[in-house]
Amino acid sequence: RKEVEQDPGPFNVPEGATVAFNCTYSNSASQSFFWYRQDCRKEPKLLMSVYSSGNEDGRFTAQLNRASQYISLLIRDSKLSDSATYLCVVNGLGRYSTLTFGKGTMLLVSP
Amino acid sequence: DAMVIQNPRYQVTQFGKPVTLSCSQTLNHNVMYWYQQKSSQAPKLLFHYYDKDFNNEADTPDNFQSRRPNTSFCFLDIRSPGLGDAAMYLCATSRQRGSNSPLHFGNGTRLTVT
């Protein structure tokens, strides 16, 4: 099992749609979880951290299910500017618990 | 603004010709990382520095080396680039290592090997 696995994409949605991304991780001892956004040919940028109780930032909601080792990101009222690749990031199995990235799920929002 | 800066933005090198990519930061973060990202793949950690302490990932080829002469600067040296080394190279920093320290990325250097 890969350390971090995400939904294969791309997701094509119309403006205004609600879309959800899923991510599973293999290390039950992981403590830190993040969603990053990466625009085409640009660097990843932190979108939000994921907390145990779930957290919301405007149109974005992140949830964590430790029992199932599962993280989700919900985007409500999609905008054209939300088109990007969304990367799930988890602190990994390595000696120094460095952050491990999923492959990402691409979102394409159309008019 | 505090930031992570990578130079150059685009680098072309010849097969087998050594190349150095540079990264600087004004965030005064303890940790600096180098990631390799190929098209449609996840960023892959090559190594990181915790202060002056260098840490290599087990599967990072010997062809890749790094230097951190001071807190602000970190270099990635590719001794003999192969065609398979063409990728985006991302430098990142974090305040501490591991948990609860998100990464701050530079804008990357896209390496082409001819």
CSV table of C-alpha atoms in Angstrom, one decimal:
chain,number,residue,atom,x,y,z
A,1,ARG,CA,0.0,0.0,0.0
A,2,LYS,CA,1.3,3.4,-0.9
A,3,GLU,CA,2.0,5.8,1.9
A,4,VAL,CA,-0.5,8.4,0.6
A,5,GLU,CA,-3.1,7.6,-2.0
A,6,GLN,CA,-5.6,9.9,-3.6
A,7,ASP,CA,-8.6,9.7,-6.0
A,8,PRO,CA,-7.4,9.5,-9.5
A,9,GLY,CA,-8.5,12.5,-11.6
A,10,PRO,CA,-9.3,14.7,-13.2
A,11,PHE,CA,-12.5,15.9,-11.8
A,12,ASN,CA,-14.5,18.0,-14.2
A,13,VAL,CA,-17.2,20.1,-12.6
A,14,PRO,CA,-19.3,23.1,-13.5
A,15,GLU,CA,-19.0,26.4,-11.6
A,16,GLY,CA,-21.0,26.3,-8.4
A,17,ALA,CA,-20.7,22.5,-8.0
A,18,THR,CA,-19.6,20.9,-4.7
A,19,VAL,CA,-16.7,18.5,-5.1
A,20,ALA,CA,-15.0,16.1,-2.6
A,21,PHE,CA,-11.5,14.7,-2.7
A,22,ASN,CA,-10.5,11.6,-0.8
A,23,CYS,CA,-7.1,10.5,0.5
A,24,THR,CA,-6.0,7.5,2.4
A,25,TYR,CA,-2.7,7.1,4.3
A,26,SER,CA,-0.8,3.9,5.4
A,27,ASN,CA,0.9,5.1,8.6
A,28,SER,CA,-1.5,4.8,11.6
A,29,ALA,CA,1.0,6.8,13.7
A,30,SER,CA,0.8,9.9,11.4
A,31,GLN,CA,-0.1,13.0,13.3
A,32,SER,CA,0.1,15.8,10.7
A,33,PHE,CA,-2.2,16.2,7.7
A,34,PHE,CA,-2.4,19.0,5.1
A,35,TRP,CA,-4.0,19.8,1.8
A,36,TYR,CA,-1.8,21.7,-0.7
A,37,ARG,CA,-2.9,23.3,-3.9
A,38,GLN,CA,-0.6,23.2,-7.0
A,39,ASP,CA,-1.4,25.2,-10.1
A,40,CYS,CA,0.0,24.0,-13.4
A,41,ARG,CA,3.8,24.3,-13.6
A,42,LYS,CA,3.9,26.1,-10.2
A,43,GLU,CA,5.0,25.2,-6.7
A,44,PRO,CA,2.6,23.6,-4.2
A,45,LYS,CA,1.0,26.0,-1.7
A,46,LEU,CA,-0.5,25.2,1.6
A,47,LEU,CA,-4.3,25.3,1.4
A,48,MET,CA,-5.1,24.1,4.9
A,49,SER,CA,-4.1,21.9,7.7
A,50,VAL,CA,-6.4,19.1,8.7
A,51,TYR,CA,-7.4,18.8,12.4
A,52,SER,CA,-8.9,15.9,14.2
A,53,SER,CA,-12.2,17.7,14.8
A,54,GLY,CA,-12.4,18.8,11.2
A,55,ASN,CA,-12.0,22.4,10.1
A,56,GLU,CA,-13.5,24.8,7.7
A,57,ASP,CA,-12.1,27.8,5.8
A,58,GLY,CA,-14.7,29.6,3.8
A,59,ARG,CA,-15.8,27.2,1.0
A,60,PHE,CA,-13.3,24.6,2.0
A,61,THR,CA,-13.9,21.9,4.6
A,62,ALA,CA,-11.3,19.3,5.6
A,63,GLN,CA,-12.1,16.2,7.7
A,64,LEU,CA,-10.0,13.4,9.2
A,65,ASN,CA,-11.0,9.9,10.1
A,66,ARG,CA,-8.2,8.3,12.0
A,67,ALA,CA,-9.9,5.0,12.4
A,68,SER,CA,-10.2,4.6,8.6
A,69,GLN,CA,-6.9,6.5,8.0
A,70,TYR,CA,-8.8,8.8,5.6
A,71,ILE,CA,-8.8,12.5,4.9
A,72,SER,CA,-11.2,14.5,2.8
A,73,LEU,CA,-11.4,17.9,1.3
A,74,LEU,CA,-14.8,19.4,0.3
A,75,ILE,CA,-15.1,22.4,-1.9
A,76,ARG,CA,-18.5,24.1,-2.1
A,77,ASP,CA,-19.6,26.6,-4.8
A,78,SER,CA,-16.6,25.8,-7.1
A,79,LYS,CA,-15.0,28.8,-8.8
A,80,LEU,CA,-13.1,28.8,-12.1
A,81,SER,CA,-10.0,29.8,-10.0
A,82,ASP,CA,-10.3,26.6,-8.0
A,83,SER,CA,-9.0,24.7,-11.0
A,84,ALA,CA,-5.7,23.1,-9.8
A,85,THR,CA,-4.2,19.9,-8.5
A,86,TYR,CA,-5.0,19.2,-4.8
A,87,LEU,CA,-2.2,17.3,-3.0
A,88,CYS,CA,-2.8,15.4,0.2
A,89,VAL,CA,0.2,15.5,2.5
A,90,VAL,CA,0.9,13.4,5.6
A,91,ASN,CA,3.9,13.0,7.9
A,92,GLY,CA,5.4,9.7,6.8
A,93,LEU,CA,7.1,6.6,7.9
A,94,GLY,CA,10.7,7.8,7.7
A,95,ARG,CA,13.0,8.3,10.6
A,96,TYR,CA,12.4,12.0,10.8
A,97,SER,CA,8.7,11.9,10.0
A,98,THR,CA,9.0,14.2,7.1
A,99,LEU,CA,6.0,15.0,5.0
A,100,THR,CA,5.0,12.7,2.2
A,101,PHE,CA,2.9,13.8,-0.7
A,102,GLY,CA,0.1,12.1,-2.6
A,103,LYS,CA,0.1,12.3,-6.4
A,104,GLY,CA,-2.7,14.8,-6.3
A,105,THR,CA,-6.1,15.0,-7.8
A,106,MET,CA,-6.7,17.5,-10.6
A,107,LEU,CA,-9.8,19.7,-10.5
A,108,LEU,CA,-11.1,21.4,-13.7
A,109,VAL,CA,-14.0,23.9,-13.1
A,110,SER,CA,-15.7,24.9,-16.2
A,111,PRO,CA,-18.1,27.8,-16.9
B,1,ASP,CA,8.1,39.7,2.2
B,2,ALA,CA,9.8,36.6,3.7
B,3,MET,CA,10.1,34.0,1.1
B,4,VAL,CA,11.9,31.1,-0.5
B,5,ILE,CA,13.7,31.9,-3.8
B,6,GLN,CA,15.0,29.5,-6.3
B,7,ASN,CA,17.4,30.2,-9.2
B,8,PRO,CA,17.3,29.8,-12.0
B,9,ARG,CA,13.6,29.3,-12.9
B,10,TYR,CA,14.6,27.2,-15.9
B,11,GLN,CA,17.9,25.3,-16.4
B,12,VAL,CA,19.0,23.4,-19.4
B,13,THR,CA,22.0,21.2,-19.1
B,14,GLN,CA,23.7,18.5,-21.3
B,15,PHE,CA,23.7,14.9,-20.5
B,16,GLY,CA,26.5,14.2,-18.0
B,17,LYS,CA,27.3,17.9,-17.4
B,18,PRO,CA,27.2,18.8,-13.7
B,19,VAL,CA,24.6,21.4,-12.7
B,20,THR,CA,23.9,23.3,-9.5
B,21,LEU,CA,20.5,24.6,-8.5
B,22,SER,CA,20.3,27.2,-5.7
B,23,CYS,CA,17.8,28.1,-3.0
B,24,SER,CA,17.7,30.9,-0.5
B,25,GLN,CA,15.2,31.8,2.3
B,26,THR,CA,14.5,34.8,4.4
B,27,LEU,CA,12.2,32.9,6.7
B,28,ASN,CA,15.0,31.9,9.1
B,29,HIS,CA,13.6,28.4,9.1
B,30,ASN,CA,15.7,25.5,10.6
B,31,VAL,CA,14.9,23.0,7.9
B,32,MET,CA,15.5,23.1,4.2
B,33,TYR,CA,14.4,20.4,1.8
B,34,TRP,CA,14.9,19.4,-1.8
B,35,TYR,CA,12.0,17.7,-3.7
B,36,GLN,CA,12.0,16.3,-7.2
B,37,GLN,CA,8.7,16.3,-9.1
B,38,LYS,CA,8.2,14.7,-12.4
B,39,SER,CA,5.1,15.3,-14.6
B,40,SER,CA,1.9,14.1,-13.0
B,41,GLN,CA,3.7,12.7,-10.0
B,42,ALA,CA,4.0,13.5,-6.4
B,43,PRO,CA,6.9,15.6,-5.2
B,44,LYS,CA,9.5,13.2,-4.0
B,45,LEU,CA,11.8,14.1,-1.1
B,46,LEU,CA,15.5,13.8,-2.0
B,47,PHE,CA,17.1,15.1,1.2
B,48,HIS,CA,16.8,17.7,3.9
B,49,TYR,CA,18.9,19.7,6.3
B,50,TYR,CA,18.0,20.2,9.9
B,51,ASP,CA,20.3,23.1,10.6
B,52,LYS,CA,23.6,21.7,9.5
B,53,ASP,CA,22.6,18.1,9.9
B,54,PHE,CA,22.2,16.5,6.4
B,55,ASN,CA,19.7,13.7,5.9
B,56,ASN,CA,19.5,11.7,2.8
B,57,GLU,CA,16.5,9.7,1.8
B,58,ALA,CA,17.4,6.0,1.3
B,59,ASP,CA,16.4,5.9,-2.4
B,60,THR,CA,18.1,9.2,-3.4
B,61,PRO,CA,20.7,8.4,-6.1
B,62,ASP,CA,24.4,9.2,-5.3
B,63,ASN,CA,24.3,11.4,-8.3
B,64,PHE,CA,22.4,14.0,-6.2
B,65,GLN,CA,24.3,15.9,-3.5
B,66,SER,CA,23.5,19.0,-1.5
B,67,ARG,CA,25.3,21.8,0.4
B,68,ARG,CA,24.0,24.2,3.0
B,69,PRO,CA,26.8,26.7,3.7
B,70,ASN,CA,24.6,28.8,6.1
B,71,THR,CA,21.0,29.1,7.3
B,72,SER,CA,19.8,31.0,4.3
B,73,PHE,CA,21.2,29.0,1.4
B,74,CYS,CA,21.0,25.5,0.1
B,75,PHE,CA,22.3,24.0,-3.1
B,76,LEU,CA,21.4,20.9,-5.1
B,77,ASP,CA,24.3,19.5,-7.2
B,78,ILE,CA,23.6,16.9,-9.9
B,79,ARG,CA,26.9,15.4,-10.7
B,80,SER,CA,26.1,13.7,-14.0
B,81,PRO,CA,22.6,14.4,-15.1
B,82,GLY,CA,20.8,11.8,-17.1
B,83,LEU,CA,17.7,12.2,-19.2
B,84,GLY,CA,15.7,10.7,-16.4
B,85,ASP,CA,16.7,13.6,-14.1
B,86,ALA,CA,14.6,16.1,-16.1
B,87,ALA,CA,12.0,17.3,-13.6
B,88,MET,CA,10.9,20.3,-11.5
B,89,TYR,CA,13.2,20.7,-8.5
B,90,LEU,CA,11.4,22.2,-5.5
B,91,CYS,CA,13.2,23.7,-2.5
B,92,ALA,CA,11.1,24.1,0.7
B,93,THR,CA,11.6,25.2,4.2
B,94,SER,CA,9.9,24.6,7.5
B,95,ARG,CA,10.4,26.0,11.0
B,96,GLN,CA,10.8,22.5,12.5
B,97,ARG,CA,11.0,19.0,11.2
B,98,GLY,CA,8.0,16.8,10.9
B,99,SER,CA,4.7,17.2,12.6
B,100,ASN,CA,2.8,20.5,12.5
B,101,SER,CA,5.4,22.3,10.4
B,102,PRO,CA,4.0,23.0,7.0
B,103,LEU,CA,6.3,23.5,4.1
B,104,HIS,CA,7.0,26.8,2.3
B,105,PHE,CA,8.0,26.2,-1.3
B,106,GLY,CA,10.1,28.2,-3.7
B,107,ASN,CA,8.8,28.6,-7.2
B,108,GLY,CA,10.9,25.7,-8.4
B,109,THR,CA,13.6,25.1,-11.0
B,110,ARG,CA,12.6,23.2,-14.1
B,111,LEU,CA,15.5,21.2,-15.3
B,112,THR,CA,15.8,20.0,-18.9
B,113,VAL,CA,18.6,17.5,-19.9
B,114,THR,CA,19.6,17.4,-23.6
